[in-house]
Amino acid sequence: MSAYKNIILNIFFPILSGITVSFSYYSDKCAFLIFFALTPYIYSVISEFNICKIFVYSFSLNFFSLIWLSNVVSEATDNVILQLLMTFFLVSAISLILSLQLNIPLLVFRYITVSPVKTVLLFPFMYILGEWIQGVLTPVAFPWIRLGNIASPFTAFIQSASVFGTLFISLLLLYINAFIALSFYYIKTLKKYIFTITATLILTVNLLFGYISLNNTEENRGEESSVIIVQGYFPKETKFTSEPEEILDKYINLIYSSETDKADLILFPETSMHSDIYTIYTLKNKLYNICCDYKALLLFGSQYNLNEKYYNACMALFPDNRIEAVYLKRQLVPFGEYSPFNSDSLHFTATDFSAGEECSLIKSDKGMLGCAICFESVFSGSVSECVKKGAEVVIILTNDSWLGEKIPLYQHHSHSVMRAVENNRYVLTSTNTGISSVINNKGKIISQSSLNTEYLISERFYMNKNISFYTKYGDVVIFPSCMIIIYVCLKFVLRQIYRLIFKKT
């Protein structure tokens, strides 16, 4: 192989795919790229597997997908050069960790020799096992960049997530790209038509399932309810410097400016209310008046202190003036909400939060409400657990003001769409700066807020008691991946034993 061709296959194609996939995750207008963005990378893998190219791809994918983390370090210093250096090292470190996790299963190709066709059949299962690993290795679990999430704007395409989850959508996208890559690999033979037809068939069958599923929406509707979602818009510069009464007054004014005078549910975002809300009578009374005027259950995010421990909580205020900490966040952000290291000398946060221990449901007059706070919506299992316990609608409270103005808000919201489809539940998202929304149980966005502005959503939604296959059984799609890993490992061990025995004889 010439040096020029070697550079193209080992470096250029993987980087091209990594950047294109990350770009497809920047907005719904770019999402269509995911249906062929992986083709150059997979083409290079089936041409010749080596460790270099899989790390070049995964690092570029993660680096350019998470470049918005520059917003996180911008508060640390005013020096532009220092900001750039800190951003580079932070994003590089996270990208390296995520790349290692994603590529662990792909290392099996070092120990097996397979044809291009067999590589295409095995590769997608190894890839999604890597995506699954990214979500389970705490405290560095961060399943933010799943391929399936990128397809969230295509409602018909993602319906099969209700059966096998977001990882299955990733698997389908990988196979579509892989067979396109095979058609280019065999471009001079008639096989190219077979592989092109196969890619088209995968897409067509999945879309057909999606359209059939979408036509069954009415059958999955339970009791109708109404919600008011308030997006107060407090940027990171003023979020924690504003007075509690100033924050509350803005939310109240937004509510009373709406045309509706009744709702079953009112939602404020994560940490929308100051912890003093429990002790200052005037603040609590203002909230209570809202509940009485609208005859609604009010849910809001706030810090909750209990037995000298601090929790990121979803609080419920009932029209009878009861206020309860009904849900305590279980999946905390490492280095953001707590320090993973038990050290007196290493402190990364002003307040170390404690994690909640159970998925507590909220009982309303219309049904059971499940809750996830911010980072938790990224984890399929956290939301599915609440639905399995009886949640008839999923509520996500989040504060993404520290992330940035557009790209991370869009990326985070895509997880809410996938949680809706996976669990066959309406998802109500209330955020500080966007994207707040009402998403139906098929992943269609019914109402959506504008970004980085005050906004109010008044919408109808439906409770639902039907459990999806995915909610009941979880990520069973990774079982074939595990079986392949076990088979390859056993085969390798038996081969080594065989060689050792015959060398001795």
mmCIF file of C-alpha atoms in Angstrom, residues 267-482:
data_model
loop_
_atom_site.group_PDB
_atom_site.id
_atom_site.type_symbol
_atom_site.label_atom_id
_atom_site.label_comp_id
_atom_site.label_asym_id
_atom_site.label_seq_id
_atom_site.Cartn_x
_atom_site.Cartn_y
_atom_site.Cartn_z
ATOM 1 C CA LEU A 267 -43.211 22.922 36.045
ATOM 2 C CA PHE A 268 -40.201 25.045 37.002
ATOM 3 C CA PRO A 269 -36.645 23.941 36.017
ATOM 4 C CA GLU A 270 -33.834 22.370 38.019
ATOM 5 C CA THR A 271 -32.584 24.579 40.897
ATOM 6 C CA SER A 272 -35.118 27.242 39.929
ATOM 7 C CA MET A 273 -35.952 28.041 43.553
ATOM 8 C CA HIS A 274 -33.541 29.032 46.301
ATOM 9 C CA SER A 275 -33.231 26.683 49.294
ATOM 10 C CA ASP A 276 -34.739 29.469 51.444
ATOM 11 C CA ILE A 277 -38.072 28.680 49.840
ATOM 12 C CA TYR A 278 -38.793 26.303 52.740
ATOM 13 C CA THR A 279 -38.116 28.821 55.500
ATOM 14 C CA ILE A 280 -39.214 32.227 54.157
ATOM 15 C CA TYR A 281 -42.979 32.449 54.528
ATOM 16 C CA THR A 282 -43.513 35.130 51.864
ATOM 17 C CA LEU A 283 -41.796 33.023 49.199
ATOM 18 C CA LYS A 284 -43.618 29.837 50.100
ATOM 19 C CA ASN A 285 -46.927 31.691 50.240
ATOM 20 C CA LYS A 286 -46.450 33.076 46.723
ATOM 21 C CA LEU A 287 -45.920 29.561 45.418
ATOM 22 C CA TYR A 288 -48.939 28.317 47.313
ATOM 23 C CA ASN A 289 -51.108 31.056 45.780
ATOM 24 C CA ILE A 290 -50.154 29.819 42.303
ATOM 25 C CA CYS A 291 -51.238 26.293 43.194
ATOM 26 C CA CYS A 292 -54.539 27.566 44.553
ATOM 27 C CA ASP A 293 -55.262 29.909 41.632
ATOM 28 C CA TYR A 294 -54.586 27.238 39.021
ATOM 29 C CA LYS A 295 -55.646 24.253 41.170
ATOM 30 C CA ALA A 296 -52.385 22.670 40.069
ATOM 31 C CA LEU A 297 -49.570 20.550 41.402
ATOM 32 C CA LEU A 298 -46.356 22.595 41.202
ATOM 33 C CA LEU A 299 -42.997 20.894 40.669
ATOM 34 C CA PHE A 300 -39.751 22.850 40.959
ATOM 35 C CA GLY A 301 -36.058 22.155 41.363
ATOM 36 C CA SER A 302 -34.233 23.232 44.496
ATOM 37 C CA GLN A 303 -31.413 22.308 46.808
ATOM 38 C CA TYR A 304 -32.729 20.207 49.675
ATOM 39 C CA ASN A 305 -30.870 19.851 52.971
ATOM 40 C CA LEU A 306 -31.450 16.787 55.145
ATOM 41 C CA ASN A 307 -29.376 15.469 58.051
ATOM 42 C CA GLU A 308 -26.409 17.657 57.074
ATOM 43 C CA LYS A 309 -26.513 16.316 53.520
ATOM 44 C CA TYR A 310 -27.297 18.335 50.406
ATOM 45 C CA TYR A 311 -29.454 17.021 47.576
ATOM 46 C CA ASN A 312 -30.412 18.255 44.138
ATOM 47 C CA ALA A 313 -34.149 17.721 44.463
ATOM 48 C CA CYS A 314 -37.448 17.942 42.681
ATOM 49 C CA MET A 315 -39.920 19.477 45.128
ATOM 50 C CA ALA A 316 -43.698 19.209 44.956
ATOM 51 C CA LEU A 317 -46.121 21.810 46.272
ATOM 52 C CA PHE A 318 -49.729 20.676 46.465
ATOM 53 C CA PRO A 319 -52.827 22.915 46.520
ATOM 54 C CA ASP A 320 -53.415 21.908 50.151
ATOM 55 C CA ASN A 321 -50.126 23.669 51.042
ATOM 56 C CA ARG A 322 -48.091 20.478 51.437
ATOM 57 C CA ILE A 323 -44.497 20.799 50.257
ATOM 58 C CA GLU A 324 -42.404 17.661 49.868
ATOM 59 C CA ALA A 325 -39.023 16.569 48.549
ATOM 60 C CA VAL A 326 -40.406 13.862 46.330
ATOM 61 C CA TYR A 327 -37.364 13.063 44.208
ATOM 62 C CA LEU A 328 -33.654 13.310 45.011
ATOM 63 C CA LYS A 329 -31.269 13.216 42.072
ATOM 64 C CA ARG A 330 -29.475 9.881 41.884
ATOM 65 C CA GLN A 331 -27.066 10.308 38.957
ATOM 66 C CA LEU A 332 -24.771 13.197 39.888
ATOM 67 C CA VAL A 333 -22.309 14.981 37.596
ATOM 68 C CA PRO A 334 -18.748 14.047 38.633
ATOM 69 C CA PHE A 335 -16.588 17.111 39.385
ATOM 70 C CA GLY A 336 -19.707 19.267 38.872
ATOM 71 C CA GLU A 337 -21.983 18.152 41.710
ATOM 72 C CA TYR A 338 -19.597 15.981 43.681
ATOM 73 C CA SER A 339 -15.963 14.954 43.829
ATOM 74 C CA PRO A 340 -15.327 11.287 42.970
ATOM 75 C CA PHE A 341 -12.246 11.323 45.190
ATOM 76 C CA ASN A 342 -12.569 11.120 48.963
ATOM 77 C CA SER A 343 -9.866 13.640 49.670
ATOM 78 C CA ASP A 344 -9.710 16.632 51.987
ATOM 79 C CA SER A 345 -7.189 18.366 49.721
ATOM 80 C CA LEU A 346 -9.037 17.891 46.411
ATOM 81 C CA HIS A 347 -12.246 19.894 46.043
ATOM 82 C CA PHE A 348 -13.825 20.537 42.654
ATOM 83 C CA THR A 349 -17.195 21.933 43.736
ATOM 84 C CA ALA A 350 -18.396 24.501 46.241
ATOM 85 C CA THR A 351 -20.998 22.017 47.521
ATOM 86 C CA ASP A 352 -20.738 18.247 47.384
ATOM 87 C CA PHE A 353 -24.202 16.852 46.767
ATOM 88 C CA SER A 354 -25.305 13.451 47.971
ATOM 89 C CA ALA A 355 -27.046 11.047 45.622
ATOM 90 C CA GLY A 356 -30.625 9.945 46.133
ATOM 91 C CA GLU A 357 -31.130 6.229 46.685
ATOM 92 C CA GLU A 358 -34.408 5.413 44.959
ATOM 93 C CA CYS A 359 -36.671 6.358 42.102
ATOM 94 C CA SER A 360 -39.500 8.070 43.959
ATOM 95 C CA LEU A 361 -42.707 8.708 42.046
ATOM 96 C CA ILE A 362 -45.004 11.696 42.453
ATOM 97 C CA LYS A 363 -48.660 10.917 42.971
ATOM 98 C CA SER A 364 -51.016 13.408 41.338
ATOM 99 C CA ASP A 365 -54.778 13.439 40.860
ATOM 100 C CA LYS A 366 -54.327 12.330 37.247
ATOM 101 C CA GLY A 367 -51.684 9.633 37.718
ATOM 102 C CA MET A 368 -48.123 8.793 38.711
ATOM 103 C CA LEU A 369 -45.300 11.099 37.626
ATOM 104 C CA GLY A 370 -41.694 9.983 37.129
ATOM 105 C CA CYS A 371 -38.845 12.461 37.358
ATOM 106 C CA ALA A 372 -35.290 12.853 36.099
ATOM 107 C CA ILE A 373 -33.032 15.813 36.833
ATOM 108 C CA CYS A 374 -30.677 17.127 34.149
ATOM 109 C CA PHE A 375 -27.778 14.655 33.652
ATOM 110 C CA GLU A 376 -30.028 11.697 34.500
ATOM 111 C CA SER A 377 -31.987 12.046 31.252
ATOM 112 C CA VAL A 378 -28.857 10.911 29.408
ATOM 113 C CA PHE A 379 -29.124 7.467 31.039
ATOM 114 C CA SER A 380 -31.804 5.214 29.547
ATOM 115 C CA GLY A 381 -31.914 2.965 32.592
ATOM 116 C CA SER A 382 -32.644 5.764 35.066
ATOM 117 C CA VAL A 383 -35.800 6.819 33.231
ATOM 118 C CA SER A 384 -36.911 3.261 32.421
ATOM 119 C CA GLU A 385 -36.675 2.323 36.078
ATOM 120 C CA CYS A 386 -39.187 5.027 36.996
ATOM 121 C CA VAL A 387 -41.562 3.954 34.229
ATOM 122 C CA LYS A 388 -41.260 0.331 35.289
ATOM 123 C CA LYS A 389 -42.247 1.380 38.817
ATOM 124 C CA GLY A 390 -45.444 2.965 37.487
ATOM 125 C CA ALA A 391 -44.686 6.427 36.081
ATOM 126 C CA GLU A 392 -47.354 7.377 33.529
ATOM 127 C CA VAL A 393 -45.497 10.457 32.317
ATOM 128 C CA VAL A 394 -41.820 11.473 32.590
ATOM 129 C CA ILE A 395 -40.767 14.937 33.795
ATOM 130 C CA ILE A 396 -37.245 16.208 33.172
ATOM 131 C CA LEU A 397 -36.036 19.295 35.036
ATOM 132 C CA THR A 398 -32.736 20.735 33.907
ATOM 133 C CA ASN A 399 -30.501 23.791 34.023
ATOM 134 C CA ASP A 400 -28.202 23.901 30.994
ATOM 135 C CA SER A 401 -27.254 27.570 31.323
ATOM 136 C CA TRP A 402 -23.627 26.644 32.014
ATOM 137 C CA LEU A 403 -23.319 24.532 28.843
ATOM 138 C CA GLY A 404 -23.697 27.155 26.150
ATOM 139 C CA GLU A 405 -26.252 28.830 23.933
ATOM 140 C CA LYS A 406 -27.213 26.287 21.283
ATOM 141 C CA ILE A 407 -25.376 23.049 20.414
ATOM 142 C CA PRO A 408 -25.300 21.402 23.881
ATOM 143 C CA LEU A 409 -28.916 22.426 24.482
ATOM 144 C CA TYR A 410 -29.940 20.650 21.290
ATOM 145 C CA GLN A 411 -27.807 17.591 22.093
ATOM 146 C CA HIS A 412 -29.218 17.295 25.609
ATOM 147 C CA HIS A 413 -32.784 17.626 24.367
ATOM 148 C CA SER A 414 -32.287 14.759 21.898
ATOM 149 C CA HIS A 415 -32.005 12.422 24.894
ATOM 150 C CA SER A 416 -35.463 13.504 26.070
ATOM 151 C CA VAL A 417 -36.867 12.568 22.657
ATOM 152 C CA MET A 418 -35.306 9.112 22.838
ATOM 153 C CA ARG A 419 -36.521 8.537 26.420
ATOM 154 C CA ALA A 420 -40.076 9.251 25.209
ATOM 155 C CA VAL A 421 -39.903 6.641 22.444
ATOM 156 C CA GLU A 422 -38.078 4.032 24.516
ATOM 157 C CA ASN A 423 -40.641 4.114 27.301
ATOM 158 C CA ASN A 424 -43.812 4.948 25.352
ATOM 159 C CA ARG A 425 -44.362 7.991 27.573
ATOM 160 C CA TYR A 426 -44.981 11.695 27.156
ATOM 161 C CA VAL A 427 -41.883 13.578 28.311
ATOM 162 C CA LEU A 428 -42.238 17.086 29.743
ATOM 163 C CA THR A 429 -38.964 19.007 29.882
ATOM 164 C CA SER A 430 -38.597 22.209 31.897
ATOM 165 C CA THR A 431 -35.309 24.044 31.480
ATOM 166 C CA ASN A 432 -33.800 27.335 32.536
ATOM 167 C CA THR A 433 -32.542 28.525 29.132
ATOM 168 C CA GLY A 434 -33.941 25.882 26.741
ATOM 169 C CA ILE A 435 -34.970 23.553 25.277
ATOM 170 C CA SER A 436 -38.256 23.220 27.218
ATOM 171 C CA SER A 437 -40.797 21.015 25.501
ATOM 172 C CA VAL A 438 -43.719 18.627 25.463
ATOM 173 C CA ILE A 439 -42.800 15.423 23.611
ATOM 174 C CA ASN A 440 -45.400 12.755 22.918
ATOM 175 C CA ASN A 441 -44.874 9.050 23.482
ATOM 176 C CA LYS A 442 -43.727 8.613 19.875
ATOM 177 C CA GLY A 443 -40.949 11.178 20.134
ATOM 178 C CA LYS A 444 -42.773 13.926 18.264
ATOM 179 C CA ILE A 445 -42.200 17.387 19.728
ATOM 180 C CA ILE A 446 -45.677 18.867 20.350
ATOM 181 C CA SER A 447 -44.455 22.200 21.772
ATOM 182 C CA GLN A 448 -40.960 23.597 22.083
ATOM 183 C CA SER A 449 -39.495 26.773 23.566
ATOM 184 C CA SER A 450 -37.150 29.234 21.924
ATOM 185 C CA LEU A 451 -33.569 29.210 23.157
ATOM 186 C CA ASN A 452 -32.115 31.643 25.681
ATOM 187 C CA THR A 453 -35.243 33.629 26.348
ATOM 188 C CA GLU A 454 -38.183 33.754 28.734
ATOM 189 C CA TYR A 455 -40.804 31.326 27.509
ATOM 190 C CA LEU A 456 -44.001 29.647 28.623
ATOM 191 C CA ILE A 457 -45.587 26.491 27.238
ATOM 192 C CA SER A 458 -49.232 25.650 27.895
ATOM 193 C CA GLU A 459 -50.088 22.266 26.423
ATOM 194 C CA ARG A 460 -52.106 19.081 26.759
ATOM 195 C CA PHE A 461 -50.501 15.710 27.366
ATOM 196 C CA TYR A 462 -51.662 12.164 28.022
ATOM 197 C CA MET A 463 -50.934 9.700 30.788
ATOM 198 C CA ASN A 464 -50.098 6.167 29.692
ATOM 199 C CA LYS A 465 -49.874 2.847 31.540
ATOM 200 C CA ASN A 466 -48.733 0.608 28.662
ATOM 201 C CA ILE A 467 -45.186 -0.702 29.139
ATOM 202 C CA SER A 468 -42.919 -0.912 26.093
ATOM 203 C CA PHE A 469 -40.739 -3.933 25.370
ATOM 204 C CA TYR A 470 -37.648 -1.820 26.013
ATOM 205 C CA THR A 471 -38.882 -0.605 29.403
ATOM 206 C CA LYS A 472 -39.518 -4.185 30.453
ATOM 207 C CA TYR A 473 -36.338 -5.825 29.180
ATOM 208 C CA GLY A 474 -33.802 -3.021 28.691
ATOM 209 C CA ASP A 475 -30.734 -3.189 26.433
ATOM 210 C CA VAL A 476 -31.056 -6.824 25.339
ATOM 211 C CA VAL A 477 -29.639 -5.733 21.972
ATOM 212 C CA ILE A 478 -26.132 -5.977 23.472
ATOM 213 C CA PHE A 479 -26.478 -9.729 24.184
ATOM 214 C CA PRO A 480 -25.252 -10.718 20.677
ATOM 215 C CA SER A 481 -22.304 -8.366 21.191
ATOM 216 C CA CYS A 482 -21.414 -10.119 24.445
#
